[in-house]
Each structure stands twice: as structure tokens, then as C-alpha cells.
PDB file of C-alpha atoms in Angstrom:
ATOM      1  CA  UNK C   1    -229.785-114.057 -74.554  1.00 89.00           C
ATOM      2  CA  UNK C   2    -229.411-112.519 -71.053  1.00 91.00           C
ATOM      3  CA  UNK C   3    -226.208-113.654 -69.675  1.00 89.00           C
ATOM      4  CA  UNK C   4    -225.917-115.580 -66.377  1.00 88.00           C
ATOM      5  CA  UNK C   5    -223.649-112.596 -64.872  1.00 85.00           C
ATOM      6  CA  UNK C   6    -226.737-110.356 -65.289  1.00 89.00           C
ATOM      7  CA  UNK C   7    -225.403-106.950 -67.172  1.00 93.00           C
ATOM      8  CA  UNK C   8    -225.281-107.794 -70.734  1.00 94.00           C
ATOM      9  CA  UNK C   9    -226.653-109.899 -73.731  1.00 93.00           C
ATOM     10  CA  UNK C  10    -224.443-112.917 -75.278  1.00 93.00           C
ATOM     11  CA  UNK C  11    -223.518-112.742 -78.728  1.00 92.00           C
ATOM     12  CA  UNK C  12    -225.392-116.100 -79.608  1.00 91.00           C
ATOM     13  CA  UNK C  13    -227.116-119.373 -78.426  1.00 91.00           C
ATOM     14  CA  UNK C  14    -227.463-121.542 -80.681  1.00 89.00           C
ATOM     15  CA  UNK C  15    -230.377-125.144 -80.553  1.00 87.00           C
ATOM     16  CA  UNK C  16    -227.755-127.497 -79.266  1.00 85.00           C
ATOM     17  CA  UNK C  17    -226.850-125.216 -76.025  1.00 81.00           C
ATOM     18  CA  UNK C  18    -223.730-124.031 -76.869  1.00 89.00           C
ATOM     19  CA  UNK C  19    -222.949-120.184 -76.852  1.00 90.00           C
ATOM     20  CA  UNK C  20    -220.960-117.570 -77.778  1.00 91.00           C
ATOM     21  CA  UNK C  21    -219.763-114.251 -76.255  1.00 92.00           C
ATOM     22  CA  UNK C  22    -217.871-111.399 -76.991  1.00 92.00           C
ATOM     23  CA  UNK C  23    -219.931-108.488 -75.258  1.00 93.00           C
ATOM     24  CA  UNK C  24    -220.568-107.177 -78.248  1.00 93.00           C
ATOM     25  CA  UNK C  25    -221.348-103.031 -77.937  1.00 93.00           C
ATOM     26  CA  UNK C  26    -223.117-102.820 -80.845  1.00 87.00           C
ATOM     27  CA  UNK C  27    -225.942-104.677 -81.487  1.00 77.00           C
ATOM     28  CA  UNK C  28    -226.563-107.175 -79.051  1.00 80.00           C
ATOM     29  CA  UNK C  29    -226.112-103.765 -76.557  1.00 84.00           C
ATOM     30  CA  UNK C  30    -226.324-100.164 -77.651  1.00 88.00           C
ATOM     31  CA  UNK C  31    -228.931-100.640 -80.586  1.00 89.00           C
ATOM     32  CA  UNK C  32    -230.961-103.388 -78.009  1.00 91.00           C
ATOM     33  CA  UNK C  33    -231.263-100.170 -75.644  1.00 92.00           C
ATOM     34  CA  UNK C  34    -231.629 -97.674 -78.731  1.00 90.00           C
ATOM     35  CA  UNK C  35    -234.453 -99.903 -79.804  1.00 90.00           C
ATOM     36  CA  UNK C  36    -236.368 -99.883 -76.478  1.00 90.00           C
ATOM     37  CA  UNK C  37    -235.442-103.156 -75.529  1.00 92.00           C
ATOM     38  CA  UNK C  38    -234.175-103.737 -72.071  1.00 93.00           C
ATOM     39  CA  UNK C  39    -235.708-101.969 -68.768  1.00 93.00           C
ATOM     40  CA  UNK C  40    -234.358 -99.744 -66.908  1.00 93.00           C
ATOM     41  CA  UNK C  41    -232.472-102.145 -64.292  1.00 94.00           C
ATOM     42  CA  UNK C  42    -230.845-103.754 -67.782  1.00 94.00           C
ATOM     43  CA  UNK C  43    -230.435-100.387 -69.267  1.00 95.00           C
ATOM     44  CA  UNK C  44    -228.279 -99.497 -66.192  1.00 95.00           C
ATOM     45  CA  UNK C  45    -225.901-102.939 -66.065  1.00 95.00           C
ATOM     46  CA  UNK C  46    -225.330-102.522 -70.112  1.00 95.00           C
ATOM     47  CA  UNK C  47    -223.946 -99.340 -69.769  1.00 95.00           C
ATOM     48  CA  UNK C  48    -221.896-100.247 -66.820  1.00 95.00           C
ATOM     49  CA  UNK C  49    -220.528-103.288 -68.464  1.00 95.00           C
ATOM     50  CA  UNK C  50    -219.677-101.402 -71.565  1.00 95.00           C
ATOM     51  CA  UNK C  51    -218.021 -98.527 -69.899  1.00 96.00           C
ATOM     52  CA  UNK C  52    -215.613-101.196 -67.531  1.00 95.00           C
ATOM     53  CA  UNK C  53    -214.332-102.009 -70.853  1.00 93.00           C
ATOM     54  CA  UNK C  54    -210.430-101.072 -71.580  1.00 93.00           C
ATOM     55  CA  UNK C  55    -211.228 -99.780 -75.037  1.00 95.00           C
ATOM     56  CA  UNK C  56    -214.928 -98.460 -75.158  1.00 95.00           C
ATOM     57  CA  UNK C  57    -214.108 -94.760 -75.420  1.00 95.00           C
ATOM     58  CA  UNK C  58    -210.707 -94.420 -76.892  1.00 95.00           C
ATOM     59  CA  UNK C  59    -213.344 -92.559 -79.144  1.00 96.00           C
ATOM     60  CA  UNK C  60    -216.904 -93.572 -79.786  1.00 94.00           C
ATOM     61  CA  UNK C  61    -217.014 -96.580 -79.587  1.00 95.00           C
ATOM     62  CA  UNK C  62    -215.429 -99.981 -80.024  1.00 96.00           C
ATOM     63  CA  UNK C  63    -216.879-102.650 -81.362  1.00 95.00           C
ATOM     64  CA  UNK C  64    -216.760-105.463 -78.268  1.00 94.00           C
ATOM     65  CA  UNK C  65    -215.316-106.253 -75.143  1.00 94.00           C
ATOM     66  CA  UNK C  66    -213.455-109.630 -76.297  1.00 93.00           C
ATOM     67  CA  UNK C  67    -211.633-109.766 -79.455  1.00 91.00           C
ATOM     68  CA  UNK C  68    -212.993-111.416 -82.724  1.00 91.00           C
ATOM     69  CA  UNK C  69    -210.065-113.478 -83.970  1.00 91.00           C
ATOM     70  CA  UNK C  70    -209.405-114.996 -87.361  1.00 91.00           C
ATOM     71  CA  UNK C  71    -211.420-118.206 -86.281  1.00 91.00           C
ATOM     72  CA  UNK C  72    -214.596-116.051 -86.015  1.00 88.00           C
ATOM     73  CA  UNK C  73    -214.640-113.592 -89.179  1.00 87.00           C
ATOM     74  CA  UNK C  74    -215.669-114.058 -92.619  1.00 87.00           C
ATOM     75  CA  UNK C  75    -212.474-114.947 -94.619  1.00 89.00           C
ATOM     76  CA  UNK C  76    -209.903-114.486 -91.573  1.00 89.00           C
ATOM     77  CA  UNK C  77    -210.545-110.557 -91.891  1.00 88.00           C
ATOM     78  CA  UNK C  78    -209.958-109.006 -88.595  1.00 85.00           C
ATOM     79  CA  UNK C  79    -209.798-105.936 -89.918  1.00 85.00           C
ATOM     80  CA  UNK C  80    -212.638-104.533 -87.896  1.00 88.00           C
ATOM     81  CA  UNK C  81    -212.088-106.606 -84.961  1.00 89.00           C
ATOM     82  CA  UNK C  82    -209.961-104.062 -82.946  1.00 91.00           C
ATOM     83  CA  UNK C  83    -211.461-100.537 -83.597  1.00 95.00           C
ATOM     84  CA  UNK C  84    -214.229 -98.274 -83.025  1.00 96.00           C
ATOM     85  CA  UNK C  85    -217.010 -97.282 -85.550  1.00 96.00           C
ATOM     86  CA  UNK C  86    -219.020 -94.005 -85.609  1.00 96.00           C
ATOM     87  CA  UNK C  87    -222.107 -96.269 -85.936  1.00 94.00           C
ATOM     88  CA  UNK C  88    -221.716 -97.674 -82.845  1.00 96.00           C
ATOM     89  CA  UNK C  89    -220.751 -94.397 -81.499  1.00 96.00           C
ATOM     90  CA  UNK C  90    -224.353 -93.207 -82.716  1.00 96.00           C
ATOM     91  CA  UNK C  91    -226.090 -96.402 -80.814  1.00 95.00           C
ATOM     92  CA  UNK C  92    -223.721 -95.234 -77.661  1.00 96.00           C
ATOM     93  CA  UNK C  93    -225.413 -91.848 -77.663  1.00 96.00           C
ATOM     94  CA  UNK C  94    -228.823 -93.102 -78.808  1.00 95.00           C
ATOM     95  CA  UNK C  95    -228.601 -95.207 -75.796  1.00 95.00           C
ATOM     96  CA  UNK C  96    -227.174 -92.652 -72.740  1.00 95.00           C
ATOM     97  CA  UNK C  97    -230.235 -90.417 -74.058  1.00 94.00           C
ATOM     98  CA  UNK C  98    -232.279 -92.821 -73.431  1.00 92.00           C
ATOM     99  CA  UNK C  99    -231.027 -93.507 -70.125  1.00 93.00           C
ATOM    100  CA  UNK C 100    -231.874 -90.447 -69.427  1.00 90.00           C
ATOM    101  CA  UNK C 101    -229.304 -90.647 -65.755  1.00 93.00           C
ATOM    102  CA  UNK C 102    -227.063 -87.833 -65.149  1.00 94.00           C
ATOM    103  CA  UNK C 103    -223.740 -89.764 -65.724  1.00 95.00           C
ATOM    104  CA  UNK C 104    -224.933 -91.013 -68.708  1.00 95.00           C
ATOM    105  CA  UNK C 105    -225.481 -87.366 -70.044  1.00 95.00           C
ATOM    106  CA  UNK C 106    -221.509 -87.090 -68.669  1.00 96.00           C
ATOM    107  CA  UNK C 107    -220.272 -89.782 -70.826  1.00 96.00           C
ATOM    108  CA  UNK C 108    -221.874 -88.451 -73.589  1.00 97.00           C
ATOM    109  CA  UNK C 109    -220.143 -84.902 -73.616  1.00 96.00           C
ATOM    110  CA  UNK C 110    -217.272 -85.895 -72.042  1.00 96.00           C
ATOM    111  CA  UNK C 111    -216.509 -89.301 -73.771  1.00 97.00           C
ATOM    112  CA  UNK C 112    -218.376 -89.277 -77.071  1.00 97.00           C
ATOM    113  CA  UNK C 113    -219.341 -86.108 -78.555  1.00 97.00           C
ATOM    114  CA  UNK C 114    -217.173 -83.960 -76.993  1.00 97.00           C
ATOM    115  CA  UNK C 115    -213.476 -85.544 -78.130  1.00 97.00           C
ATOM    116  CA  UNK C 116    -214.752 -86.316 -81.747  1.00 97.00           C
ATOM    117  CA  UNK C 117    -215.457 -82.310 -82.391  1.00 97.00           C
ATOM    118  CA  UNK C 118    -211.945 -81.812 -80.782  1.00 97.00           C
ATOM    119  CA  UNK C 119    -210.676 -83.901 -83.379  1.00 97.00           C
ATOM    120  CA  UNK C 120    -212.670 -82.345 -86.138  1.00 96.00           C
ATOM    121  CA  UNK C 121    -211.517 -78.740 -85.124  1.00 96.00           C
ATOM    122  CA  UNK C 122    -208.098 -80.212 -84.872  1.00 96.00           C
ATOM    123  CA  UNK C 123    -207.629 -82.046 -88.189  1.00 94.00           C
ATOM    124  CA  UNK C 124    -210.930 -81.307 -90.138  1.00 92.00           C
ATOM    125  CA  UNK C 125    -210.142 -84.498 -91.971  1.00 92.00           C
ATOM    126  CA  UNK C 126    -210.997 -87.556 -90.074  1.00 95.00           C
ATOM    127  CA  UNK C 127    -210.269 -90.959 -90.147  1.00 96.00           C
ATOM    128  CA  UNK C 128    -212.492 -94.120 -90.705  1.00 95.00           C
ATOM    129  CA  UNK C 129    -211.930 -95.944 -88.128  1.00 96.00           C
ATOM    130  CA  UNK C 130    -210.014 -95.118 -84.336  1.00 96.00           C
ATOM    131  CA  UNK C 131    -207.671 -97.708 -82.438  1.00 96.00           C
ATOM    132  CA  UNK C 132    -208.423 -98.710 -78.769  1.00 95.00           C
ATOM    133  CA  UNK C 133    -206.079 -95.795 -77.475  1.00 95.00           C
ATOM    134  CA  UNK C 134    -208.186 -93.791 -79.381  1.00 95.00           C
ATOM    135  CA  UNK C 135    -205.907 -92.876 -82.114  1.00 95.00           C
ATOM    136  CA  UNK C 136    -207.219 -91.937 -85.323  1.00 95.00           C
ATOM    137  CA  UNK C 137    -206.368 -94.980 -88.186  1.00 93.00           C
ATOM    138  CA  UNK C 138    -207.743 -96.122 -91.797  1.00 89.00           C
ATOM    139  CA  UNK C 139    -208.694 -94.696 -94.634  1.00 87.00           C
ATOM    140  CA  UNK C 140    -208.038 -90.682 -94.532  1.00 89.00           C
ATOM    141  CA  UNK C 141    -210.791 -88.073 -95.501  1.00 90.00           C
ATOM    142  CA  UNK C 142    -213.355 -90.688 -94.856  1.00 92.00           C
ATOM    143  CA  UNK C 143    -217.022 -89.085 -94.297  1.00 92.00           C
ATOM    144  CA  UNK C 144    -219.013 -91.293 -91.644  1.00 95.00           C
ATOM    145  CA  UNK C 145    -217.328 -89.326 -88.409  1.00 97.00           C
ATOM    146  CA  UNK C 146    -217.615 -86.102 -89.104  1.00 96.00           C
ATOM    147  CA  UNK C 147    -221.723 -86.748 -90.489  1.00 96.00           C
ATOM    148  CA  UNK C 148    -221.905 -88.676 -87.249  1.00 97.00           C
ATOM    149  CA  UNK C 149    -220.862 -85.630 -85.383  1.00 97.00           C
ATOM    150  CA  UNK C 150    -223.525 -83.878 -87.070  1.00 95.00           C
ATOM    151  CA  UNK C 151    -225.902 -86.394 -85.923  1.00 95.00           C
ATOM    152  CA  UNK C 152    -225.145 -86.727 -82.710  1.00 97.00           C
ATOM    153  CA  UNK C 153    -225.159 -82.538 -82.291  1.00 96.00           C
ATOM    154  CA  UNK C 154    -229.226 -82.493 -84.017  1.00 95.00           C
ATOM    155  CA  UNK C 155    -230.514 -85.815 -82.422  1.00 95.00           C
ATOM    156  CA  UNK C 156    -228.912 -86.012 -79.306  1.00 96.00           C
ATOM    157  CA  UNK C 157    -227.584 -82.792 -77.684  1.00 96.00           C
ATOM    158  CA  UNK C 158    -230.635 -80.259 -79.002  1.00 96.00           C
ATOM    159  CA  UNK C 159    -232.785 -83.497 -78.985  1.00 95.00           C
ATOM    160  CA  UNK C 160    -234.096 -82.830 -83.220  1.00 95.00           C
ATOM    161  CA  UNK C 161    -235.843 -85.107 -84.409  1.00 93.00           C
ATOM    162  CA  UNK C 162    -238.015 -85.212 -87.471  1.00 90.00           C
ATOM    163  CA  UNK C 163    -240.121 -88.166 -88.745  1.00 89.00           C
ATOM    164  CA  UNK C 164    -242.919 -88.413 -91.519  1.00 86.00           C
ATOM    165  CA  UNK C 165    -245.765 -87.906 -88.439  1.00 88.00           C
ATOM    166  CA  UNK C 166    -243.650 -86.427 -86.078  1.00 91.00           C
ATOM    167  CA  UNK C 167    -241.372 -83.187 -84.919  1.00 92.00           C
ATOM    168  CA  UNK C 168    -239.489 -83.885 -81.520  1.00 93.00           C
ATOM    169  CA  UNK C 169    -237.887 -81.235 -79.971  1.00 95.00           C
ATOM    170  CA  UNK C 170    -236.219 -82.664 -76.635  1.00 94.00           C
ATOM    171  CA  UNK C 171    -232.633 -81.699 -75.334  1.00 95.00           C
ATOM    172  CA  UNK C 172    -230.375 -83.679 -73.309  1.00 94.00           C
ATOM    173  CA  UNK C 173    -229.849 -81.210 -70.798  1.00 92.00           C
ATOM    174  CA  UNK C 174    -231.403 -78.457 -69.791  1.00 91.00           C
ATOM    175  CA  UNK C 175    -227.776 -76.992 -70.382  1.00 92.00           C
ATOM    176  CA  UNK C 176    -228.222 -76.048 -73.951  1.00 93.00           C
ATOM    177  CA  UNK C 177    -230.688 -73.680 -73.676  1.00 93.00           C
ATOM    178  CA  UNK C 178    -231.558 -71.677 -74.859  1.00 94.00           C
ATOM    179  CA  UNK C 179    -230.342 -72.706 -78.432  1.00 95.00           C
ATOM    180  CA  UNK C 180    -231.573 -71.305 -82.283  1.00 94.00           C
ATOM    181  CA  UNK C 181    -230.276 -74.550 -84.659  1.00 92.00           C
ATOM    182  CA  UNK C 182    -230.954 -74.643 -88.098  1.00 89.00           C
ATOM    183  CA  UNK C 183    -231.695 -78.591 -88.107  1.00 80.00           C
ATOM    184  CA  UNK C 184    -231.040 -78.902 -91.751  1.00 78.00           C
ATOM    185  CA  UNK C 185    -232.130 -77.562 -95.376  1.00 80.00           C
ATOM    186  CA  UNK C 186    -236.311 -77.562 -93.984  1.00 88.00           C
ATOM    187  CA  UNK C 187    -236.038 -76.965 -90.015  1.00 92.00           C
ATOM    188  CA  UNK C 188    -234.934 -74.574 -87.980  1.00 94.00           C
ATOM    189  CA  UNK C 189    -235.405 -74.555 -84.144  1.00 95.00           C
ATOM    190  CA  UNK C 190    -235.659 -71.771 -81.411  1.00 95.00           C
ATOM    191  CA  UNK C 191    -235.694 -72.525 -77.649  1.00 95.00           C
ATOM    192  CA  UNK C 192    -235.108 -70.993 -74.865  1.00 92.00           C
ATOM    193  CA  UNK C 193    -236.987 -71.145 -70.931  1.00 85.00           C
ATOM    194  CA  UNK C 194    -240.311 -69.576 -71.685  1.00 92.00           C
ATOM    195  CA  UNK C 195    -240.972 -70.186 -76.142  1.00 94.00           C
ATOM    196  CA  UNK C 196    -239.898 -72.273 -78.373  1.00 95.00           C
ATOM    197  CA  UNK C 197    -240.345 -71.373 -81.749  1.00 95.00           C
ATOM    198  CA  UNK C 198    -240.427 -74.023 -84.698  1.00 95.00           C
ATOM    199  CA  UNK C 199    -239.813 -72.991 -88.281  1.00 93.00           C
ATOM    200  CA  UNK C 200    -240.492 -76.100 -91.200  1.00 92.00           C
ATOM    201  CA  UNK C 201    -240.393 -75.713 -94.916  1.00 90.00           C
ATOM    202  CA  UNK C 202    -242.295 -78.046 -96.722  1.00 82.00           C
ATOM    203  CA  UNK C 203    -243.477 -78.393-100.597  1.00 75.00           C
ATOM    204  CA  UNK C 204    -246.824 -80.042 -99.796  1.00 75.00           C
ATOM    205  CA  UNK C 205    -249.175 -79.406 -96.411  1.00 75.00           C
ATOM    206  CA  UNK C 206    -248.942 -82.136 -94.168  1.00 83.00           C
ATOM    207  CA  UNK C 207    -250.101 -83.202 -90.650  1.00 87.00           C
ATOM    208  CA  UNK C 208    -247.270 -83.709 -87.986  1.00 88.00           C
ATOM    209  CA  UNK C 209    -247.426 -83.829 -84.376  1.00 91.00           C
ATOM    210  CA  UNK C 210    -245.211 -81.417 -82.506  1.00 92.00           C
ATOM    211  CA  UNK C 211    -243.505 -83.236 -79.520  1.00 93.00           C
ATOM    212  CA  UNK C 212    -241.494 -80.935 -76.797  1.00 94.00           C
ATOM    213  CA  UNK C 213    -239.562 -81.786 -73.676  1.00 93.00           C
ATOM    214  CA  UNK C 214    -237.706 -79.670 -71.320  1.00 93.00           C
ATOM    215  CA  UNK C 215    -240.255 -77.447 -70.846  1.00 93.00           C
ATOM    216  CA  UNK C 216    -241.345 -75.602 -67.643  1.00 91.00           C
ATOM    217  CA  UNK C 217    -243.179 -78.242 -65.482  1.00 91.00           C
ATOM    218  CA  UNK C 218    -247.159 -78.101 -65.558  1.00 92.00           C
ATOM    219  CA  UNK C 219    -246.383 -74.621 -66.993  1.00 92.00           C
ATOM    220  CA  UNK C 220    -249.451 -73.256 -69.434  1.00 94.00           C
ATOM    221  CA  UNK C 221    -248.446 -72.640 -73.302  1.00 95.00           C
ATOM    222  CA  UNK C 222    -250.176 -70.495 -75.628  1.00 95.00           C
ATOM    223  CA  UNK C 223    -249.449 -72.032 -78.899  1.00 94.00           C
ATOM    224  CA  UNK C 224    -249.702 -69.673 -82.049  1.00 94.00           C
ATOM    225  CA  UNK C 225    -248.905 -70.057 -85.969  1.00 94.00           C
ATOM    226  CA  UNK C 226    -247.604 -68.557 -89.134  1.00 93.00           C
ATOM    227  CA  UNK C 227    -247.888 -69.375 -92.572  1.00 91.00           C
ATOM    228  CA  UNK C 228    -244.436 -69.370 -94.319  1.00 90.00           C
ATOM    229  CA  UNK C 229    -244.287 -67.884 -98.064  1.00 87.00           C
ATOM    230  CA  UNK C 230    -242.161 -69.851-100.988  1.00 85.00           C
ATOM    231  CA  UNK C 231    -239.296 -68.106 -99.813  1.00 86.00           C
ATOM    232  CA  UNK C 232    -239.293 -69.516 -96.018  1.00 85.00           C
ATOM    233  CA  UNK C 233    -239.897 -66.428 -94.733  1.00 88.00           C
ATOM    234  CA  UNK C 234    -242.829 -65.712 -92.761  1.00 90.00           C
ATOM    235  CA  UNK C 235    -245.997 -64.124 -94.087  1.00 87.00           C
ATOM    236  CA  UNK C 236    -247.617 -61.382 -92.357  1.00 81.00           C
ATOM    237  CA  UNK C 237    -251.625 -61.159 -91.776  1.00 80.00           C
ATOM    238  CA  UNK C 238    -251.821 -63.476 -88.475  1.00 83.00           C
ATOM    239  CA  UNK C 239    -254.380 -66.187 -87.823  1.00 86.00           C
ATOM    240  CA  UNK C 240    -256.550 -65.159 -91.002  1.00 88.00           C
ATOM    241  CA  UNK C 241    -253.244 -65.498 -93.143  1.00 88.00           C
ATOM    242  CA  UNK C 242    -252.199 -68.810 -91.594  1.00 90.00           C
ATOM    243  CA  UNK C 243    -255.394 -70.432 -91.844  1.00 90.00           C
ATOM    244  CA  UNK C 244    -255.698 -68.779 -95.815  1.00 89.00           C
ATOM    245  CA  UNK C 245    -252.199 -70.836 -96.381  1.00 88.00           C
ATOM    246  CA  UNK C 246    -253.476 -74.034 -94.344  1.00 89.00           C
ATOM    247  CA  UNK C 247    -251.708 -73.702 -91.116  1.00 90.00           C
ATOM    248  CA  UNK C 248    -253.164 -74.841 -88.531  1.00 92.00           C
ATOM    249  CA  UNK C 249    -252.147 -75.571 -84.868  1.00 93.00           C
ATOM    250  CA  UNK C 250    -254.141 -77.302 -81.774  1.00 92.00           C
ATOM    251  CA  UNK C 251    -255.034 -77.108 -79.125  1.00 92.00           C
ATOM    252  CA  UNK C 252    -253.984 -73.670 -78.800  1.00 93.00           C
ATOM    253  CA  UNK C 253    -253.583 -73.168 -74.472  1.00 93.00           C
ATOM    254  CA  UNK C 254    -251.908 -76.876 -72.966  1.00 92.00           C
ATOM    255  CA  UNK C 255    -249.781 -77.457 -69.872  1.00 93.00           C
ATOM    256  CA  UNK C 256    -246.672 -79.231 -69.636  1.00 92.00           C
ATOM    257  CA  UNK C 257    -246.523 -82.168 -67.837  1.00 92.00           C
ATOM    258  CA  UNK C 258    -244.414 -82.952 -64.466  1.00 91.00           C
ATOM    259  CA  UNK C 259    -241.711 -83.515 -66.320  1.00 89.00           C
ATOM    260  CA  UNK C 260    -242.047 -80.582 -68.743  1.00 90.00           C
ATOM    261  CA  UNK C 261    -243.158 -82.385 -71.516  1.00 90.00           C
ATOM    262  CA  UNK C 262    -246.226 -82.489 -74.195  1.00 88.00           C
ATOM    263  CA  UNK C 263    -246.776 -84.783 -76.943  1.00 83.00           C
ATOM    264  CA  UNK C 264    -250.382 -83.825 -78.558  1.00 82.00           C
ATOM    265  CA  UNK C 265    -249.789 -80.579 -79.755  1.00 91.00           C
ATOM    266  CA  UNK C 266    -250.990 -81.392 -84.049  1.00 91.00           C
ATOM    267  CA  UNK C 267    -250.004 -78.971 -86.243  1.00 90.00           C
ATOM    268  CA  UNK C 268    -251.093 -78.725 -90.084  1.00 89.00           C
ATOM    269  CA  UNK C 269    -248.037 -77.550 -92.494  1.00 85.00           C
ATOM    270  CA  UNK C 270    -249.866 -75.527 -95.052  1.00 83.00           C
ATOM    271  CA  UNK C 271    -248.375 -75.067 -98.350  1.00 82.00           C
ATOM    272  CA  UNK C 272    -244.828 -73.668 -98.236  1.00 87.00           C
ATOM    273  CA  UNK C 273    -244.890 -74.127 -94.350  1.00 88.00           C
ATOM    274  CA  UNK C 274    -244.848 -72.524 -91.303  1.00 91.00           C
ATOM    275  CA  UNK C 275    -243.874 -71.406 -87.894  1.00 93.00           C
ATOM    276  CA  UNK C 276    -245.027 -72.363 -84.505  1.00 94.00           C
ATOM    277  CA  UNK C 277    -244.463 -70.652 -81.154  1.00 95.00           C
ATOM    278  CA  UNK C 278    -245.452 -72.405 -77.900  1.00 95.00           C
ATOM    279  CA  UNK C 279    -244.754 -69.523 -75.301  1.00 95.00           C
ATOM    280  CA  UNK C 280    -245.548 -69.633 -71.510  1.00 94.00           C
ATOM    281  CA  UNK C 281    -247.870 -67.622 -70.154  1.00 90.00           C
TER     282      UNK C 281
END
């Protein structure tokens, strides 16, 4: 599906050689690079393509380059053929964190995140859908935006994420930190240059592997843990206590990487919980 012009995939080929293209931003582009898809060269003319566009951040983020007339919808509905969608917004951020390049992190405070909380501050009730001049339009007091926002704040700024094998803990920037963010209802986060201090509820013990970035490079971490009680609070009595409630942490000494990162650090949830610190030493 790469097309000829080299910076984007087409919409469709289909067996007899014929093809179609809109430069579609959603998922022939942002969820391909949110998936894992294209390398890095790709990555890079995607993004550049998409951002060329006259519409792409009127707010996060419209939904193709060329316009999807009646000839090409279901029923003649065009409806959502000239607007942006906060799920393609989310794919837009998914994807400039990926990237991982310095103006991608731009166009992700400056162009996605950053104008949808002004609107939220502004008018606390959003819109469903935004026009190409980025005005707000559609159903009033609609719900996906402002969870979006929310989203985009725990996954993408502070990096949160949370999977059934798997705590991730990686910031954009190193411009957020330090940062305490209560991640939701289970998880609350702590970080800051030198410990980073993880805090999960849970109603069964579990295995998870703890996942940090944006550590100090090929600094050492002394990793320590605390058994939580049933009111998600934690319970005194140290390493004896923890391992009583079935919290358990290893290793407990690692370095970062070059890039300030570890990705082995296994951690057993006992009971109710607990609380890890990884501090440098």
C-alpha cells in the first residue's frame, strides 16, 4: 500500500490494479505507526505528509487529506467526511510518542493536547466533532473529547500505562518531571530525577513487570517495596511486612540503560497491593 510518492499509505488497491486514495490520517496512517508498523524513515514522511495538510490540526485531528464525497460513503452520508475525531486525535499522539523526535513532542503540546484543554477550561462542555478551522461543531455535551483529553494527559504526556502483565511508566519529555499523578481509581505515580515511587491497588496478588523510562542514564537503582493494607494505605513493618502480604520486588540494585531506561524490574502485587520505590543511589 506504499504510495509511489513515498510518504504515506493509499487508502486501497484492489486485484484488478486500480486504487484509491484519500491520505487517510487515521488508519491507513496514525494507527499503522501506533501499531508499530512503518520504520523510522516511513514514520518520519507520514507525519510530514499529515502535518502539510490544510486541516490536520484545526484540533486533533481530521480525518484525511482529500475529501470523501457522496460517491464514496455508505448511503451518501458525508457527515464525517469534513471533521476531526478525538480518536484519531488519540492515534496522532500515540504516533508523535512514538516518534520519539523533538518536533514531534512540539506538535503534540502545541497542536494536540495543548488547544483541546484550552477548550475544556474554556467551555467545559465540548463538542463531538471540530470543523477544519478548528471550530467546535455537533452534538453538544458529547463525552469522547474531554475522556480523550484524559487519555492523552495519562498515556502520553506522564507516559502511564497499565496492562494485565505490565506497568509502564515513560514520559514524553523530560519536562514533566517531576510529576505525582493519580493514574486512576488503582494507580498512583510519583517521579521525579532521582525515585520514582509506584503505588497499585489491587483485589488479588498478581505478577506485573514494572517498565521505566526517563531515568538517569546507566544510573544504579535500589528498588524497595511496601505492602499496601485494604485501605490503600501503606503498611508499616518493612521487608518482613511486605513479604508477610506477598510483595515482592526483583532484582533489587539495576542500572538504567543509555537511554535511561529498564524493562525487567518484576514485581509481585500481594493482596491489597503495594508500593514500589526505585531510587538512585
Amino acid at each position: 500500500l506504499w504510495a509511489k510518492d513515498g510518504d504515506h499509505y493509499v487508502t486501497s488497491v484492489n486485484r484488478k490494479g486500480t486504487m484509491l486514495d484519500m491520505v487517510d490520517y487515521d488508519s491507513n496512517l496514525l494507527l499503522a505507526i501506533a501499531a508499530g508498523i512503518p520504520g523510522r524513515k516511513k514514520v518520519e514522511a507520514i507525519l510530514r505528509r499529515i502535518d502539510s495538510g490544510p486541516c490536520t490540526h484545526g484540533r486533533a485531528t481530521y480525518v484525511s487529506e482529500v475529501y470523501y464525497g457522496p460517491n464514496l460513503v455508505y448511503g451518501g452520508n458525508v457527515g464525517d467526511s469534513r471533521t476531526s475525531m478525538a480518536r484519531i486525535g488519540y492515534f496522532d499522539a500515540i504516533s508523535r510518542a512514538r516518534s520519539g523526535r523533538e518536533e514531534d513532542k512540539d506538535v503534540f503540546d502545541r497542536l494536540i493536547l495543548n488547544p483541546l484543554m484550552g477548550d475544556l477550561f474554556d467551555f467545559t462542555w465540548l463538542t463531538e466533532r471540530y470543523n477544519c478551522a478548528g471550530e467546535r461543531e455537533r452534538g453538544w455535551g458529547y463525552w469522547e473529547y474531554p475522556s480523550v483529553i484524559a487519555m492523552l494527559l495519562r498515556e502520553v504526556r506522564y507516559g502511564i500505562r497499565m496492562t494485565l502483565s505490565e506497568v509502564t511508566i515513560h514520559p514524553l519529555s523530560h519536562s514533566v518531571i517531576p510529576f505525582t499523578l493519580r493514574a486512576d481509581s488503582t494507580l498512583t505515580v510519583s517521579m521525579d530525577a532521582a525515585r520514582v515511587v509506584v503505588r497499585l491497588r489491587l483485589r488479588a496478588p498478581a505478577w506485573k513487570t514494572l517498565a521505566v523510562g526517563r531515568l538517569t542514564p546507566a544510573a544504579r537503582y535500589r528498588a524497595s517495596v511496601a505492602a499496601l493494607g485494604a485501605d490503600g494505605e501503606v503498611v508499616g513493618g518493612g521487608k518482613e511486612a511486605a513479604a508477610a502480604a506477598g510483595c515482592y520486588v526483583r532484582p533489587e540494585e539495576f542500572a538504567a540503560d543509555s537511554r535511561g531506561e529498564v524493562f525487567d524490574v518484576v514485581v509481585e502485587w500481594g493482596r491489597y497491593g503495594c508500593e514500589v520505590v526505585l531510587e538512585a543511589h
